Short mmCIF file of C-alpha atoms and ligand atoms in Angstrom, two decimals:
data_model
loop_
_atom_site.label_atom_id
_atom_site.label_comp_id
_atom_site.label_asym_id
_atom_site.label_seq_id
_atom_site.Cartn_x
_atom_site.Cartn_y
_atom_site.Cartn_z
CA MET A 1 32.03 -68.06 76.57
CA ASN A 2 30.44 -65.95 73.65
CA ASN A 3 27.70 -64.85 75.89
CA GLU A 4 29.82 -63.83 78.62
CA ILE A 5 31.93 -61.68 76.49
CA ILE A 6 29.10 -60.24 74.44
CA ASN A 7 27.54 -59.26 77.86
CA LYS A 8 30.76 -57.51 78.89
CA ILE A 9 31.00 -55.61 75.60
CA LEU A 10 27.34 -54.46 75.91
CA ASP A 11 27.98 -53.34 79.61
CA LEU A 12 31.15 -51.24 78.31
CA LYS A 13 29.03 -49.77 75.48
CA LYS A 14 26.66 -48.42 78.02
CA ASP A 15 29.28 -47.14 80.26
CA LEU A 16 31.09 -45.49 77.45
CA ASN A 17 28.02 -44.25 75.53
CA ALA A 18 29.68 -45.68 72.58
CA LEU A 19 28.28 -46.56 69.11
CA ILE A 20 29.53 -49.86 67.58
CA VAL A 21 29.39 -49.84 63.85
CA ALA A 22 30.49 -52.86 61.52
CA HIS A 23 31.08 -53.29 57.77
CA TYR A 24 29.21 -56.14 56.10
CA TYR A 25 32.35 -58.05 55.67
CA GLN A 26 32.93 -58.57 59.26
CA ARG A 27 32.48 -61.90 60.85
CA ASP A 28 28.91 -62.83 61.83
CA GLU A 29 29.36 -62.40 65.63
CA ILE A 30 30.60 -58.90 65.20
CA VAL A 31 27.72 -57.96 62.61
CA LYS A 32 25.19 -59.37 65.09
CA LEU A 33 26.64 -57.24 67.92
CA ALA A 34 26.95 -53.93 66.05
CA ASP A 35 24.34 -51.06 66.54
CA PHE A 36 24.80 -50.42 62.91
CA CYS A 37 26.03 -52.48 59.96
CA GLY A 38 26.43 -51.01 56.29
CA ASP A 39 28.49 -50.38 53.26
CA SER A 40 31.34 -47.85 53.38
CA LEU A 41 29.15 -44.76 52.46
CA GLU A 42 26.41 -45.69 55.05
CA LEU A 43 29.12 -46.26 57.68
CA ALA A 44 30.68 -42.77 57.08
CA ARG A 45 27.45 -41.05 57.17
CA VAL A 46 25.86 -42.76 60.22
CA ALA A 47 29.08 -42.93 62.34
CA SER A 48 30.10 -39.25 61.74
CA ARG A 49 26.52 -37.93 62.32
CA ALA A 50 25.92 -40.10 65.42
CA GLU A 51 25.06 -38.47 68.67
CA GLN A 52 27.70 -40.51 70.59
CA ASP A 53 31.22 -39.14 70.97
CA LEU A 54 32.86 -42.44 70.97
CA ILE A 55 32.54 -44.70 67.80
CA VAL A 56 34.01 -48.26 67.89
CA PHE A 57 34.55 -49.00 64.27
CA CYS A 58 34.74 -52.63 63.26
CA GLY A 59 36.28 -52.56 59.85
CA VAL A 60 39.50 -51.50 58.04
CA SER A 61 41.50 -48.35 58.92
CA PHE A 62 40.38 -46.18 56.03
CA MET A 63 36.80 -46.40 57.20
CA GLY A 64 37.59 -45.34 60.84
CA GLN A 65 39.86 -42.48 59.28
CA SER A 66 36.91 -41.26 57.28
CA VAL A 67 34.78 -40.83 60.39
CA LYS A 68 37.57 -38.97 62.25
CA VAL A 69 38.02 -36.65 59.17
CA LEU A 70 34.27 -36.01 58.89
CA SER A 71 33.92 -35.46 62.59
CA PRO A 72 37.09 -34.59 64.21
CA LYS A 73 35.68 -34.17 67.67
CA LYS A 74 34.65 -37.70 68.09
CA ARG A 75 36.95 -40.40 69.18
CA VAL A 76 37.20 -43.35 66.95
CA ILE A 77 38.56 -46.57 68.15
CA MET A 78 39.14 -49.78 66.17
CA PRO A 79 39.40 -53.29 67.54
CA ARG A 80 42.07 -53.96 64.74
CA LEU A 81 43.90 -51.39 62.80
CA ALA A 82 43.61 -53.65 59.70
CA CYS A 83 44.59 -52.12 56.42
CA CYS A 84 42.59 -52.72 53.35
CA SER A 85 45.33 -54.11 50.88
CA MET A 86 44.02 -51.94 48.01
CA ALA A 87 44.17 -48.84 50.18
CA ARG A 88 47.80 -49.87 51.06
CA MET A 89 48.73 -49.70 47.16
CA ILE A 90 48.92 -45.87 47.29
CA ASP A 91 50.04 -43.14 49.67
CA SER A 92 50.79 -39.46 49.28
CA SER A 93 54.23 -39.97 47.70
CA TYR A 94 52.86 -42.31 45.08
CA PHE A 95 50.13 -39.82 44.49
CA ASP A 96 52.77 -37.24 43.85
CA ILE A 97 54.79 -39.40 41.42
CA SER A 98 51.56 -40.20 39.68
CA ILE A 99 50.82 -36.46 38.99
CA LYS A 100 54.32 -35.87 37.96
CA LYS A 101 54.21 -38.60 35.54
CA LEU A 102 50.95 -37.21 34.11
CA ASN A 103 52.36 -33.51 34.00
CA SER A 104 55.57 -34.90 32.11
CA LEU A 105 53.07 -36.15 29.42
CA GLY A 106 51.70 -32.68 29.11
CA ILE A 107 48.63 -33.47 31.19
CA ASP A 108 47.85 -30.63 33.31
CA ASN A 109 43.97 -30.32 33.42
CA ILE A 110 43.55 -33.16 36.03
CA PHE A 111 40.52 -33.96 38.21
CA PRO A 112 41.55 -36.33 40.93
CA MET A 113 39.00 -38.87 42.31
CA THR A 114 39.70 -41.38 44.88
CA TYR A 115 37.88 -44.38 46.06
CA ILE A 116 37.10 -44.30 49.68
CA ASN A 117 39.42 -47.32 49.97
CA SER A 118 42.48 -45.06 50.36
CA ASN A 119 44.03 -43.61 53.50
CA ALA A 120 43.45 -40.05 54.77
CA ASP A 121 46.85 -38.66 53.42
CA VAL A 122 45.60 -39.53 49.86
CA LYS A 123 42.24 -38.18 50.34
CA ALA A 124 43.96 -34.91 51.57
CA LYS A 125 46.06 -34.66 48.39
CA VAL A 126 42.87 -35.10 46.29
CA GLY A 127 41.01 -32.47 48.43
CA LYS A 128 43.88 -30.02 47.97
CA MET A 129 43.62 -30.30 44.21
CA GLY A 130 39.85 -29.78 44.32
CA GLY A 131 38.94 -33.44 43.73
CA VAL A 132 36.38 -35.75 45.35
CA VAL A 133 35.99 -39.10 47.06
CA CYS A 134 33.63 -41.88 45.98
CA THR A 135 32.46 -45.13 47.31
CA SER A 136 30.94 -48.04 45.27
CA ALA A 137 27.41 -46.89 46.20
CA ASN A 138 27.68 -43.37 44.64
CA ALA A 139 30.53 -43.84 42.20
CA THR A 140 28.14 -43.55 39.10
CA LYS A 141 26.73 -40.14 40.39
CA ILE A 142 30.21 -38.77 41.30
CA PHE A 143 31.68 -39.83 38.11
CA ASP A 144 28.97 -38.07 36.17
CA TYR A 145 29.98 -34.82 38.17
CA ALA A 146 33.66 -35.58 37.22
CA LEU A 147 32.87 -35.92 33.53
CA SER A 148 30.95 -32.80 33.61
CA LEU A 149 34.11 -30.76 34.46
CA ASN A 150 35.76 -31.75 31.13
CA LYS A 151 38.94 -32.50 32.58
CA LYS A 152 41.16 -35.74 32.48
CA ILE A 153 39.94 -37.78 35.50
CA PHE A 154 42.78 -39.42 37.55
CA PHE A 155 40.90 -42.23 39.37
CA MET A 156 42.74 -44.09 42.26
CA PRO A 157 43.47 -46.58 43.73
CA ASP A 158 41.19 -49.21 42.08
CA ARG A 159 41.91 -49.85 38.44
CA CYS A 160 38.78 -51.83 38.09
CA LEU A 161 36.38 -49.55 39.38
CA GLY A 162 37.94 -46.77 37.17
CA VAL A 163 38.02 -48.72 34.11
CA ASN A 164 34.28 -50.06 34.94
CA LEU A 165 33.08 -46.46 35.32
CA ALA A 166 34.73 -45.41 32.09
CA ASN A 167 33.41 -48.40 30.25
CA LYS A 168 29.79 -47.52 31.47
CA ASN A 169 30.12 -44.09 30.10
CA ASN A 170 31.80 -45.03 26.67
CA LYS A 171 35.08 -43.15 27.86
CA LEU A 172 38.56 -44.20 26.90
CA SER A 173 40.61 -45.35 30.02
CA SER A 174 44.24 -46.19 30.67
CA VAL A 175 46.06 -47.71 33.48
CA LEU A 176 49.35 -46.08 34.89
CA GLY A 177 52.12 -48.46 34.67
CA GLN A 178 50.30 -50.68 32.14
CA SER A 179 49.20 -48.44 29.12
CA SER A 180 51.65 -46.77 26.82
CA ASP A 181 52.26 -42.97 27.00
CA SER A 182 50.12 -42.42 24.01
CA GLU A 183 47.29 -44.40 25.45
CA ILE A 184 47.42 -42.38 28.56
CA ILE A 185 47.49 -39.08 26.72
CA ASP A 186 44.36 -40.24 24.59
CA SER A 187 42.39 -41.56 27.49
CA ASP A 188 39.70 -39.54 29.32
CA VAL A 189 40.13 -41.56 32.51
CA ILE A 190 43.67 -42.51 33.82
CA CYS A 191 43.51 -45.12 36.65
CA TYR A 192 46.07 -45.94 39.14
CA ASP A 193 47.16 -49.51 39.05
CA GLY A 194 45.45 -50.73 42.33
CA PHE A 195 43.14 -53.66 42.92
CA CYS A 196 41.41 -55.69 45.58
CA SER A 197 42.96 -59.21 45.85
CA VAL A 198 39.57 -60.62 47.06
CA HIS A 199 37.32 -59.41 44.07
CA GLN A 200 40.16 -60.32 41.56
CA LEU A 201 39.22 -63.95 42.47
CA PHE A 202 36.07 -63.92 40.51
CA SER A 203 36.51 -64.68 36.84
CA VAL A 204 34.57 -65.12 33.58
CA SER A 205 35.01 -68.93 33.82
CA ASP A 206 33.23 -68.81 37.11
CA ILE A 207 30.39 -67.05 35.49
CA GLU A 208 30.45 -69.55 32.55
CA PHE A 209 30.51 -72.46 35.02
CA TYR A 210 27.45 -71.24 36.70
CA LYS A 211 25.65 -70.29 33.53
CA ASN A 212 26.19 -73.79 32.16
CA LYS A 213 24.95 -75.40 35.26
CA PHE A 214 21.77 -73.19 35.72
CA SER A 215 20.45 -71.34 32.64
CA ASP A 216 18.46 -68.94 34.72
CA ILE A 217 21.00 -67.93 37.21
CA LEU A 218 21.66 -64.29 37.96
CA ILE A 219 25.19 -63.18 38.32
CA VAL A 220 25.71 -60.24 40.82
CA THR A 221 29.04 -58.64 41.56
CA HIS A 222 30.78 -55.73 43.26
CA PRO A 223 32.39 -53.06 41.06
CA GLU A 224 35.76 -53.87 42.30
CA CYS A 225 35.59 -56.91 40.13
CA ASP A 226 37.49 -57.28 36.78
CA PRO A 227 35.73 -55.15 33.93
CA LYS A 228 35.19 -58.57 31.97
CA VAL A 229 33.43 -60.04 35.03
CA VAL A 230 31.45 -56.80 35.47
CA GLU A 231 30.42 -56.61 31.67
CA LYS A 232 28.96 -60.25 32.11
CA SER A 233 26.98 -59.64 35.41
CA ASP A 234 23.25 -58.99 35.68
CA PHE A 235 23.61 -56.59 38.66
CA VAL A 236 26.71 -54.71 39.82
CA GLY A 237 26.52 -52.79 43.06
CA SER A 238 27.81 -51.85 46.50
CA THR A 239 27.48 -54.31 49.44
CA SER A 240 24.28 -52.74 50.54
CA GLN A 241 22.86 -52.53 46.99
CA ILE A 242 23.74 -56.27 46.41
CA ILE A 243 21.77 -57.07 49.68
CA ASN A 244 18.85 -55.18 48.68
CA PHE A 245 18.88 -56.56 45.13
CA ILE A 246 18.87 -60.09 46.39
CA SER A 247 16.26 -59.54 49.18
CA ASN A 248 13.77 -58.27 46.46
CA LEU A 249 14.24 -61.55 44.45
CA PRO A 250 11.73 -64.42 44.78
CA LYS A 251 12.77 -66.98 47.20
CA ASP A 252 13.77 -69.60 44.70
CA ALA A 253 15.86 -67.21 42.57
CA LYS A 254 19.35 -68.51 41.80
CA VAL A 255 22.04 -66.10 42.33
CA ALA A 256 25.91 -66.38 42.15
CA VAL A 257 27.32 -63.64 44.10
CA GLY A 258 30.73 -62.11 43.53
CA THR A 259 31.81 -60.38 46.64
CA GLU A 260 33.38 -61.17 50.16
CA PHE A 261 32.48 -64.53 51.68
CA ASN A 262 30.98 -63.39 55.04
CA LEU A 263 28.45 -61.41 53.37
CA VAL A 264 27.34 -63.98 50.75
CA ASN A 265 27.41 -66.73 53.42
CA ARG A 266 25.18 -64.64 55.49
CA LEU A 267 22.71 -64.05 52.75
CA THR A 268 22.60 -67.93 51.98
CA LYS A 269 22.14 -68.71 55.77
CA GLN A 270 19.78 -66.32 57.39
CA ASP A 271 18.84 -62.89 56.11
CA ASN A 272 16.56 -63.95 53.31
CA ASN A 273 16.10 -67.56 53.66
CA LYS A 274 17.09 -67.99 49.98
CA GLU A 275 18.06 -71.47 48.97
CA ASN A 276 19.99 -71.06 45.81
CA ILE A 277 22.59 -68.38 46.55
CA PHE A 278 26.16 -69.37 45.52
CA VAL A 279 29.67 -67.82 45.98
CA LEU A 280 30.91 -66.99 42.48
CA SER A 281 34.22 -68.69 42.83
CA SER A 282 35.78 -72.01 43.50
CA SER A 283 38.07 -70.64 46.20
CA LYS A 284 36.73 -68.90 49.28
CA PRO A 285 36.71 -65.00 48.91
CA GLU A 286 37.68 -63.98 52.21
CA CYS A 287 39.03 -60.44 53.13
CA PRO A 288 41.91 -61.28 55.50
CA THR A 289 41.86 -57.96 57.05
CA MET A 290 38.20 -57.72 57.57
CA ASN A 291 38.30 -61.04 59.23
CA GLU A 292 40.85 -60.16 61.79
CA THR A 293 38.40 -58.50 64.12
CA THR A 294 37.14 -60.93 66.89
CA LEU A 295 34.84 -60.47 69.86
CA GLN A 296 37.94 -60.39 72.15
CA ASP A 297 39.64 -57.66 70.20
CA LEU A 298 36.37 -55.66 70.45
CA TYR A 299 36.19 -56.16 74.24
CA ASN A 300 40.02 -55.43 74.68
CA VAL A 301 39.78 -52.24 72.97
CA MET A 302 36.76 -50.96 74.86
CA ARG A 303 38.15 -52.01 78.10
CA ALA A 304 41.44 -50.34 77.57
CA PHE A 305 39.47 -47.23 76.57
CA LYS A 306 37.55 -47.41 79.81
CA ASP A 307 40.82 -47.78 81.74
CA GLU A 308 42.03 -44.68 80.09
CA ILE A 309 44.85 -46.59 78.36
CA PRO A 310 43.39 -46.24 74.81
CA TYR A 311 45.04 -47.90 71.81
CA ASN A 312 44.18 -48.13 68.21
CA GLU A 313 42.67 -44.74 68.36
CA ILE A 314 42.45 -42.97 64.96
CA GLU A 315 44.29 -39.72 65.02
CA GLU A 316 44.97 -37.49 62.08
CA GLU A 317 46.93 -34.19 61.43
CA LEU A 318 44.89 -31.02 61.31
CA SER A 319 46.09 -30.40 57.82
CA THR A 320 45.06 -33.83 56.71
CA ILE A 321 41.69 -33.38 58.28
CA GLU A 322 41.40 -29.91 56.68
CA TYR A 323 42.02 -31.14 53.14
CA ALA A 324 40.67 -34.72 53.23
CA SER A 325 37.30 -33.22 54.64
CA LEU A 326 37.04 -31.20 51.59
CA ALA A 327 37.03 -34.29 49.33
CA LEU A 328 34.81 -36.25 51.68
CA ASN A 329 32.23 -33.70 52.24
CA LYS A 330 32.11 -32.99 48.44
CA MET A 331 31.15 -36.57 48.09
CA LEU A 332 28.45 -36.32 50.69
CA GLU A 333 26.96 -33.27 49.10
CA LEU A 334 26.96 -34.77 45.63
CA SER A 335 25.54 -38.01 46.82
CA ARG A 336 22.53 -36.67 48.78
P1 LIG Y 1 31.22 -51.03 49.99
O1 LIG Y 1 31.38 -49.60 49.76
O2 LIG Y 1 30.41 -51.72 48.93
O3 LIG Y 1 30.76 -51.54 51.40
O4 LIG Y 1 32.78 -51.76 49.67
C1 LIG Y 1 33.80 -51.60 50.47
C2 LIG Y 1 34.77 -52.71 50.22
O5 LIG Y 1 35.86 -52.55 50.77
C3 LIG Y 1 34.50 -53.66 49.24
O6 LIG Y 1 35.62 -54.45 49.04
FE1 LIG Y 2 39.99 -53.93 50.81
FE2 LIG Y 2 39.37 -55.80 49.04
FE3 LIG Y 2 39.01 -56.21 51.82
FE4 LIG Y 2 37.41 -54.54 50.54
S1 LIG Y 2 37.54 -56.80 50.12
S2 LIG Y 2 38.48 -54.25 52.36
S3 LIG Y 2 38.57 -53.61 48.95
S4 LIG Y 2 40.88 -55.86 50.65
#
């Protein structure tokens, strides 16, 4: 059955001259079939600069939107319009409410910085205010730039990444909705109160469990993890950076990895032939939205496109593209 559908997808890909891209958290069968698999920065770069005019994006909605914003002439379809739960925690009206709250506290000198895990309307708000986007792969670099502006950084939507960046740079941070007004006024980095439900699963007690079991184990996590977890990690990086870090370790290295299950499972099974890679959690850290996409969905969306009855196509208003592209292009420039 799989072979049959895979062949049909490959035929459609040829007919449509499409590029199929996938995020590392997608199911194995999708990752295997994709022309390119990467982290969110690599996917934005590769898909927006591809020679193909049609991009079939297997991931979550904000990723497909980023390609459309960076390359509006391309057509971008997604087998599933699955929305990252973190991206869903902020929209343009919550952005406005947050800025108003900061203004009411006398904070006007604001530099907005949004994690790429946000929808295009939020990126447009950020771009309109002269702000920038970052991903987990370039967050450190972009944050250095933000600090150099000597403004209050308003970081959204991921409070963990925002606090982790502040801690790394010995800056004071606060979280809107959690911190007191005086803590917000005194902080250098004000974070929106969003989070990733998958990366919240990893805890300090999970780290202690593995450290007690194996004294030489390395703890590798994604920067969306809780700051207490990040503080106790030996390596923190984006999905691609985690893969590279682990592939350069000796075959018998023991590693407990705090990121999405599909990626960790793939690392243990095939890619590196490493025998001692563990999931840093007693529960299965699966991203429900990333896991929605199936081969059947991929086939259906391509078939419908070929039949000129497209669906799940990413479309953005021109004004959204205009301002969101300012913030995304600034990120690409700064992370060259
Ligand atoms: P990366 O940018 O590391 O691929 O992460 C995206 C993401 O959604 C992690 O949860
Ligand atoms: Fe969003 Fe978390 Fe899933 Fe990443 S793992 S796509 S941040 S819900």
